[in-house]
Amino acid sequence: MTPPRASFTFDLVAPGDPAVVWERLWDLDKHTSTIPLTTVRGGPLSLASTFVGRTALGPVGFDDVMVVREWDPPRRVVIDKVGRVLRGSIEVTLEPCDQGTLVRWSQSYGASGVPDALTSLTRPAVRAAYRHVVRRLTRA
C-alpha cells in the first residue's frame, strides 16, 4: 500500500508532565466521551495492540481499525490505520516544556476509493477537528 499524501502536523501545550498527559491522551474511554458519534474499544494500549473507533449514526457507520506500531511511553507512539475505509498513520511525541507538555501530532490519512488529491482538500477541516479533540483529551 502506498502511503496517503494528505497529511498535517500541529503542536499544542497541555497542562501536566508528559506521563500525566500520556495517560490522558491514550485513555480510550475518554476518546469515546470526547469524539462525537464514536465509540472506541480495545486496550489497554501497548506495542502491537489493536483498537477500533466505530463511528456511526444509528445503523450506518464504519470502523477505524488501528494498530500500535511503536510504543515508548511517555515520549512517542506510532499508530497505523489499517481498516477497510481509513488508512494512514499517526505519530505523536511528548516533550516537557515550561507550561507543561508539548504535544506534537503528525498524521497522514486517506480513505478507500477517494483520490489522495481530493482527500488533501479536507486537510484544514481534518487538522482542526483532530486538534480540537487532542486539546480536549489532554486537559484534566
Coordinates of N, CA, C and O in Angstrom, one line a residue:
M1 N 0.9 -1.2 0.0 CA 0.0 0.0 0.0 C 0.9 1.2 0.0 O 1.8 1.3 0.8
T2 N 0.6 2.2 -0.9 CA 1.4 3.4 -0.9 C 0.8 4.3 0.2 O -0.4 4.4 0.4
P3 N 1.7 5.1 0.8 CA 1.2 6.0 1.9 C 0.4 7.1 1.3 O 0.6 7.6 0.2
P4 N -0.7 7.5 2.0 CA -1.5 8.6 1.6 C -0.7 9.9 1.6 O 0.2 10.1 2.4
R5 N -1.1 10.8 0.7 CA -0.4 12.1 0.6 C -1.0 13.1 1.5 O -0.3 14.1 1.8
A6 N -2.2 13.0 1.9 CA -2.8 14.1 2.8 C -2.2 13.9 4.1 O -2.1 12.8 4.7
S7 N -1.7 15.0 4.7 CA -1.1 15.0 6.0 C -1.1 16.3 6.6 O -1.4 17.4 6.0
F8 N -0.9 16.3 7.9 CA -0.8 17.6 8.7 C -0.1 17.3 10.0 O 0.2 16.2 10.4
T9 N 0.4 18.4 10.6 CA 1.1 18.4 11.9 C 0.6 19.6 12.7 O 0.3 20.6 12.1
F10 N 0.4 19.4 14.0 CA 0.2 20.5 14.9 C 0.9 20.3 16.2 O 1.2 19.1 16.6
D11 N 1.1 21.4 16.9 CA 1.7 21.3 18.2 C 0.7 22.0 19.1 O 0.0 23.0 18.8
L12 N 0.6 21.5 20.4 CA -0.1 22.2 21.4 C 0.5 21.9 22.7 O 1.2 20.9 22.9
V13 N 0.3 22.8 23.7 CA 0.8 22.6 25.0 C -0.3 22.2 25.9 O -1.4 22.8 25.9
A14 N -0.1 21.1 26.6 CA -1.1 20.6 27.6 C -0.6 20.7 29.0 O 0.6 20.6 29.2
P15 N -1.5 20.9 29.9 CA -1.0 21.0 31.3 C -0.6 19.7 31.9 O -1.2 18.6 31.5
G16 N 0.4 19.7 32.7 CA 0.9 18.5 33.3 C 2.2 18.0 32.7 O 2.6 18.4 31.6
D17 N 2.8 17.0 33.4 CA 4.1 16.5 32.9 C 3.7 15.4 31.8 O 2.6 15.0 31.7
P18 N 4.7 15.0 31.0 CA 4.4 14.0 30.0 C 3.7 12.8 30.4 O 2.9 12.3 29.7
A19 N 4.1 12.2 31.6 CA 3.4 11.0 32.0 C 1.9 11.2 32.2 O 1.1 10.3 31.8
V20 N 1.5 12.3 32.8 CA 0.1 12.6 33.0 C -0.6 12.8 31.7 O -1.7 12.3 31.5
V21 N 0.0 13.6 30.8 CA -0.6 13.9 29.5 C -0.7 12.6 28.7 O -1.7 12.4 28.0
W22 N 0.3 11.8 28.7 CA 0.2 10.5 28.0 C -1.0 9.7 28.5 O -1.7 9.1 27.7
E23 N -1.2 9.6 29.8 CA -2.3 8.8 30.3 C -3.6 9.4 29.8 O -4.5 8.6 29.5
R24 N -3.8 10.7 29.8 CA -5.0 11.3 29.4 C -5.2 11.0 27.9 O -6.3 10.7 27.4
L25 N -4.1 11.2 27.1 CA -4.2 11.1 25.7 C -4.6 9.7 25.2 O -5.3 9.5 24.2
W26 N -4.2 8.6 25.9 CA -4.4 7.3 25.5 C -5.4 6.5 26.3 O -5.5 5.3 26.3
D27 N -6.3 7.3 27.0 CA -7.4 6.7 27.7 C -8.5 6.5 26.7 O -9.2 7.5 26.3
L28 N -8.8 5.3 26.3 CA -9.7 5.1 25.2 C -11.2 5.4 25.6 O -12.0 5.8 24.8
D29 N -11.5 5.2 26.9 CA -12.8 5.6 27.3 C -13.0 7.1 27.2 O -14.1 7.6 26.8
K30 N -12.0 7.9 27.4 CA -12.0 9.3 27.2 C -12.2 9.7 25.7 O -12.9 10.7 25.4
H31 N -11.6 8.9 24.8 CA -11.9 9.1 23.4 C -13.4 8.9 23.1 O -13.9 9.7 22.4
T32 N -14.0 7.9 23.6 CA -15.4 7.7 23.4 C -16.2 8.8 23.9 O -17.2 9.3 23.2
S33 N -15.9 9.4 25.0 CA -16.7 10.5 25.6 C -16.4 11.8 24.9 O -17.1 12.8 25.1
T34 N -15.3 11.9 24.1 CA -14.9 13.2 23.6 C -15.2 13.3 22.1 O -15.5 14.4 21.6
I35 N -15.1 12.2 21.3 CA -15.2 12.2 19.9 C -16.7 11.9 19.5 O -17.2 10.9 19.8
P36 N -17.4 12.9 18.9 CA -18.8 12.7 18.5 C -19.0 11.5 17.7 O -18.3 11.2 16.8
L37 N -20.1 10.8 18.0 CA -20.6 9.7 17.2 C -19.7 8.5 17.2 O -19.8 7.6 16.3
T38 N -18.7 8.4 18.1 CA -17.6 7.4 18.0 C -17.5 6.7 19.3 O -17.5 7.3 20.4
T39 N -17.4 5.4 19.2 CA -17.1 4.5 20.4 C -15.8 3.8 20.1 O -15.6 3.2 19.1
V40 N -14.9 3.9 21.0 CA -13.5 3.4 20.9 C -13.5 2.2 21.8 O -13.8 2.2 23.0
R41 N -13.0 1.0 21.2 CA -12.9 -0.2 22.1 C -11.5 -0.8 21.8 O -10.9 -0.7 20.7
G42 N -11.0 -1.5 22.8 CA -9.7 -2.1 22.8 C -8.9 -1.6 24.0 O -9.5 -1.0 24.9
G43 N -7.7 -2.0 24.0 CA -6.8 -1.5 25.1 C -6.8 -2.5 26.2 O -7.5 -3.5 26.2
P44 N -5.9 -2.3 27.2 CA -5.0 -1.1 27.2 C -4.0 -1.2 26.1 O -3.7 -2.2 25.6
L45 N -3.6 0.0 25.7 CA -2.7 0.1 24.6 C -1.3 -0.3 25.0 O -0.8 0.0 26.1
S46 N -0.6 -0.9 24.0 CA 0.8 -1.3 24.2 C 1.3 -1.6 22.8 O 0.5 -1.6 21.8
L47 N 2.6 -2.0 22.6 CA 3.1 -2.3 21.3 C 2.3 -3.5 20.7 O 2.1 -4.5 21.4
A48 N 2.0 -3.3 19.5 CA 1.2 -4.3 18.6 C -0.2 -4.4 19.0 O -0.9 -5.2 18.4
S49 N -0.7 -3.7 19.9 CA -2.2 -3.8 20.3 C -3.0 -3.2 19.2 O -2.6 -2.3 18.5
T50 N -4.2 -3.7 19.0 CA -5.2 -3.2 18.1 C -6.4 -2.6 18.8 O -6.8 -3.1 19.9
F51 N -6.9 -1.5 18.3 CA -8.1 -0.9 18.8 C -8.9 -0.3 17.7 O -8.4 -0.1 16.6
V52 N -10.2 -0.1 17.9 CA -11.1 0.3 16.9 C -12.0 1.4 17.3 O -12.6 1.4 18.4
G53 N -12.1 2.4 16.5 CA -13.0 3.5 16.7 C -14.2 3.3 15.7 O -14.0 3.3 14.5
R54 N -15.4 3.0 16.3 CA -16.6 2.8 15.5 C -17.4 4.1 15.4 O -17.8 4.6 16.5
T55 N -17.4 4.7 14.2 CA -18.2 6.0 14.1 C -19.5 5.6 13.4 O -19.5 4.9 12.3
A56 N -20.6 6.0 14.0 CA -21.9 5.6 13.4 C -23.0 6.6 13.8 O -22.9 7.2 14.9
L57 N -24.0 6.6 12.9 CA -25.2 7.3 13.2 C -26.3 6.3 13.0 O -26.6 5.9 11.9
G58 N -26.8 5.8 14.1 CA -27.7 4.7 14.0 C -27.0 3.5 13.5 O -25.9 3.1 13.8
P59 N -27.7 2.8 12.5 CA -27.1 1.6 12.0 C -26.0 1.8 10.9 O -25.3 0.9 10.4
V60 N -25.8 3.1 10.5 CA -24.9 3.4 9.4 C -23.6 3.9 10.0 O -23.6 4.8 10.8
G61 N -22.5 3.2 9.7 CA -21.2 3.6 10.2 C -20.0 2.8 9.6 O -20.2 2.1 8.7
F62 N -18.9 3.1 10.2 CA -17.7 2.3 9.8 C -16.7 2.2 10.9 O -16.8 2.9 11.9
D63 N -15.8 1.2 10.8 CA -14.8 1.0 11.8 C -13.4 1.6 11.4 O -13.0 1.4 10.2
D64 N -12.8 2.3 12.3 CA -11.4 2.8 12.1 C -10.5 1.9 12.9 O -10.4 2.1 14.1
V65 N -9.9 0.9 12.2 CA -9.0 -0.1 12.9 C -7.6 0.4 12.9 O -7.1 0.9 11.9
M66 N -7.0 0.4 14.1 CA -5.7 0.9 14.3 C -4.8 -0.1 15.0 O -5.3 -0.8 15.9
V67 N -3.5 0.0 14.7 CA -2.5 -0.9 15.3 C -1.4 0.0 15.8 O -0.9 0.8 15.1
V68 N -1.0 -0.3 17.1 CA 0.2 0.4 17.7 C 1.5 -0.2 17.1 O 1.8 -1.3 17.4
R69 N 2.2 0.6 16.4 CA 3.5 0.1 15.7 C 4.7 0.4 16.6 O 5.7 -0.3 16.6
E70 N 4.7 1.5 17.3 CA 5.8 1.9 18.2 C 5.1 2.5 19.5 O 4.1 3.2 19.4
W71 N 5.7 2.1 20.6 CA 5.1 2.5 21.9 C 6.2 2.8 22.9 O 6.9 1.8 23.3
D72 N 6.5 4.0 23.1 CA 7.6 4.4 24.0 C 7.0 5.5 25.0 O 7.3 6.7 24.9
P73 N 6.2 5.0 26.0 CA 5.7 5.9 27.0 C 6.7 6.6 27.8 O 7.7 5.9 28.2
P74 N 6.6 7.8 28.2 CA 5.6 8.8 27.7 C 6.1 9.7 26.7 O 5.8 10.9 26.6
R75 N 6.9 9.2 25.8 CA 7.6 10.0 24.8 C 7.0 10.0 23.4 O 6.8 11.0 22.7
R76 N 6.7 8.7 22.9 CA 6.4 8.6 21.4 C 5.6 7.4 21.2 O 5.7 6.4 21.8
V77 N 4.6 7.6 20.2 CA 3.8 6.5 19.7 C 3.6 6.6 18.2 O 3.6 7.8 17.7
V78 N 3.6 5.5 17.5 CA 3.2 5.5 16.1 C 2.1 4.5 16.0 O 2.2 3.4 16.4
I79 N 1.0 5.0 15.3 CA -0.2 4.2 15.2 C -0.5 4.1 13.7 O -0.6 5.2 13.0
D80 N -0.8 2.9 13.1 CA -1.2 2.8 11.7 C -2.7 2.6 11.7 O -3.2 1.7 12.4
K81 N -3.3 3.2 10.7 CA -4.8 3.0 10.5 C -4.8 1.9 9.4 O -4.3 2.2 8.3
V82 N -5.4 0.8 9.7 CA -5.3 -0.4 8.8 C -6.7 -0.9 8.4 O -6.8 -2.0 7.9
G83 N -7.7 -0.1 8.6 CA -9.1 -0.6 8.3 C -9.4 -0.6 6.8 O -8.6 -0.1 6.0
R84 N -10.6 -1.0 6.5 CA -11.1 -1.1 5.1 C -11.4 0.3 4.6 O -11.3 0.5 3.4
V85 N -11.8 1.2 5.4 CA -12.2 2.5 5.0 C -11.1 3.6 5.1 O -10.8 4.3 4.2
L86 N -10.5 3.7 6.3 CA -9.5 4.7 6.6 C -8.1 4.1 6.6 O -7.9 2.9 7.1
R87 N -7.1 4.8 6.1 CA -5.7 4.4 6.1 C -4.9 5.6 6.5 O -5.3 6.7 6.5
G88 N -3.6 5.3 6.9 CA -2.7 6.3 7.2 C -1.9 6.0 8.5 O -1.9 4.8 8.9
S89 N -1.3 7.0 9.0 CA -0.5 6.8 10.3 C -0.5 8.0 11.1 O -0.7 9.1 10.6
I90 N -0.3 7.8 12.4 CA -0.3 8.9 13.4 C 1.0 8.8 14.1 O 1.3 7.7 14.6
E91 N 1.8 9.8 14.3 CA 3.0 9.8 15.1 C 2.8 11.0 16.2 O 2.5 12.1 15.8
V92 N 2.9 10.6 17.4 CA 2.7 11.6 18.5 C 4.0 11.6 19.4 O 4.4 10.5 19.8
T93 N 4.5 12.8 19.6 CA 5.6 12.9 20.6 C 5.2 13.9 21.7 O 4.5 14.8 21.4
L94 N 5.7 13.6 22.9 CA 5.5 14.5 24.0 C 6.9 14.9 24.6 O 7.8 14.0 24.7
E95 N 7.0 16.2 24.9 CA 8.2 16.7 25.5 C 7.9 17.7 26.6 O 6.9 18.5 26.4
P96 N 8.6 17.6 27.7 CA 8.3 18.6 28.8 C 8.7 20.0 28.3 O 9.6 20.2 27.5
C97 N 7.9 21.0 28.7 CA 8.2 22.4 28.4 C 7.8 23.2 29.6 O 7.2 22.7 30.6
D98 N 8.1 24.5 29.6 CA 7.8 25.3 30.8 C 6.4 25.4 31.2 O 6.0 25.4 32.4
Q99 N 5.4 25.3 30.3 CA 4.0 25.3 30.6 C 3.3 24.0 30.8 O 2.2 23.9 31.0
G100 N 4.1 22.9 30.7 CA 3.5 21.5 30.9 C 4.2 20.6 29.9 O 5.4 20.2 30.0
T101 N 3.5 20.2 28.9 CA 4.0 19.2 27.9 C 3.6 19.7 26.5 O 2.5 20.0 26.2
L102 N 4.7 19.7 25.6 CA 4.5 20.0 24.2 C 4.1 18.7 23.5 O 4.8 17.7 23.6
V103 N 2.9 18.7 22.9 CA 2.4 17.6 22.2 C 2.5 17.9 20.7 O 2.0 18.9 20.2
R104 N 3.2 17.0 20.0 CA 3.3 17.2 18.5 C 2.6 16.0 17.9 O 2.9 14.9 18.1
W105 N 1.6 16.3 17.1 CA 0.7 15.3 16.4 C 1.0 15.4 14.9 O 0.7 16.5 14.3
S106 N 1.5 14.4 14.3 CA 1.7 14.3 12.9 C 0.9 13.2 12.3 O 0.9 12.0 12.8
Q107 N 0.1 13.4 11.2 CA -0.8 12.4 10.7 C -0.8 12.4 9.2 O -0.9 13.5 8.6
S108 N -0.8 11.3 8.6 CA -1.2 11.1 7.2 C -2.5 10.3 7.1 O -2.7 9.5 8.0
Y109 N -3.3 10.6 6.1 CA -4.6 9.9 6.1 C -5.1 9.8 4.7 O -4.7 10.6 3.8
G110 N -6.0 8.9 4.5 CA -6.7 8.7 3.2 C -7.9 7.8 3.5 O -8.1 7.3 4.6
A111 N -8.7 7.7 2.5 CA -9.9 6.9 2.6 C -10.0 6.0 1.3 O -9.7 6.5 0.2
S112 N -10.4 4.8 1.5 CA -10.6 3.9 0.4 C -11.5 4.5 -0.7 O -12.6 5.0 -0.4
G113 N -11.0 4.4 -1.9 CA -11.8 4.9 -3.1 C -11.8 6.4 -3.3 O -12.5 6.8 -4.2
V114 N -11.1 7.1 -2.5 CA -11.1 8.6 -2.6 C -9.7 8.9 -3.0 O -8.7 8.6 -2.3
P115 N -9.5 9.6 -4.2 CA -8.2 10.0 -4.6 C -7.5 10.9 -3.6 O -8.1 11.8 -2.9
D116 N -6.2 10.7 -3.4 CA -5.4 11.5 -2.4 C -5.5 13.0 -2.7 O -5.6 13.8 -1.7
A117 N -5.6 13.4 -4.0 CA -5.7 14.8 -4.3 C -7.0 15.4 -3.7 O -7.0 16.5 -3.2
L118 N -8.1 14.6 -3.8 CA -9.3 15.1 -3.2 C -9.3 15.0 -1.7 O -9.8 16.0 -1.1
T119 N -8.7 14.0 -1.1 CA -8.6 13.9 0.3 C -7.8 15.1 0.9 O -8.1 15.6 1.9
S120 N -6.8 15.5 0.1 CA -6.0 16.7 0.6 C -6.8 17.9 0.8 O -6.4 18.8 1.6
L121 N -7.9 18.1 0.0 CA -8.7 19.2 0.2 C -9.4 19.3 1.6 O -9.8 20.4 2.0
T122 N -9.5 18.2 2.3 CA -10.1 18.2 3.6 C -9.1 18.5 4.7 O -9.5 18.6 5.9
R123 N -7.8 18.7 4.3 CA -6.8 18.9 5.4 C -7.1 20.0 6.4 O -7.0 19.7 7.6
P124 N -7.5 21.2 6.0 CA -7.8 22.2 7.1 C -8.9 21.7 8.1 O -8.7 21.9 9.3
A125 N -9.9 21.1 7.6 CA -11.0 20.7 8.5 C -10.6 19.5 9.3 O -10.9 19.4 10.5
V126 N -9.9 18.5 8.7 CA -9.4 17.4 9.5 C -8.4 17.8 10.5 O -8.5 17.3 11.7
R127 N -7.5 18.6 10.2 CA -6.5 19.1 11.2 C -7.2 19.8 12.3 O -6.9 19.6 13.5
A128 N -8.1 20.7 12.0 CA -8.8 21.5 13.1 C -9.6 20.5 14.0 O -9.6 20.7 15.2
A129 N -10.2 19.5 13.4 CA -11.0 18.6 14.2 C -10.1 17.7 15.1 O -10.4 17.6 16.3
Y130 N -9.0 17.2 14.6 CA -8.1 16.5 15.5 C -7.5 17.4 16.5 O -7.3 16.9 17.7
R131 N -7.1 18.6 16.2 CA -6.5 19.5 17.2 C -7.5 19.7 18.3 O -7.1 19.7 19.5
H132 N -8.7 20.0 18.0 CA -9.8 20.2 19.0 C -9.9 19.0 19.9 O -10.0 19.1 21.1
V133 N -10.0 17.8 19.3 CA -10.1 16.6 20.1 C -8.9 16.3 21.0 O -9.0 16.0 22.2
V134 N -7.7 16.5 20.4 CA -6.5 16.3 21.2 C -6.4 17.3 22.4 O -6.0 17.0 23.5
R135 N -6.8 18.5 22.1 CA -6.8 19.5 23.2 C -7.7 19.1 24.3 O -7.4 19.2 25.5
R136 N -8.9 18.6 24.0 CA -9.9 18.2 25.0 C -9.4 16.9 25.7 O -9.6 16.8 26.9
L137 N -8.8 16.0 25.0 CA -8.3 14.8 25.6 C -7.2 15.1 26.6 O -7.0 14.4 27.7
T138 N -6.3 16.0 26.3 CA -5.2 16.3 27.2 C -5.4 17.2 28.4 O -4.5 17.5 29.1
R139 N -6.6 17.7 28.5 CA -7.0 18.6 29.6 C -7.4 17.7 30.8 O -8.0 16.6 30.6
A140 N -7.3 18.2 32.0 CA -7.7 17.4 33.2 C -9.1 17.1 33.2 O -9.9 17.8 32.6

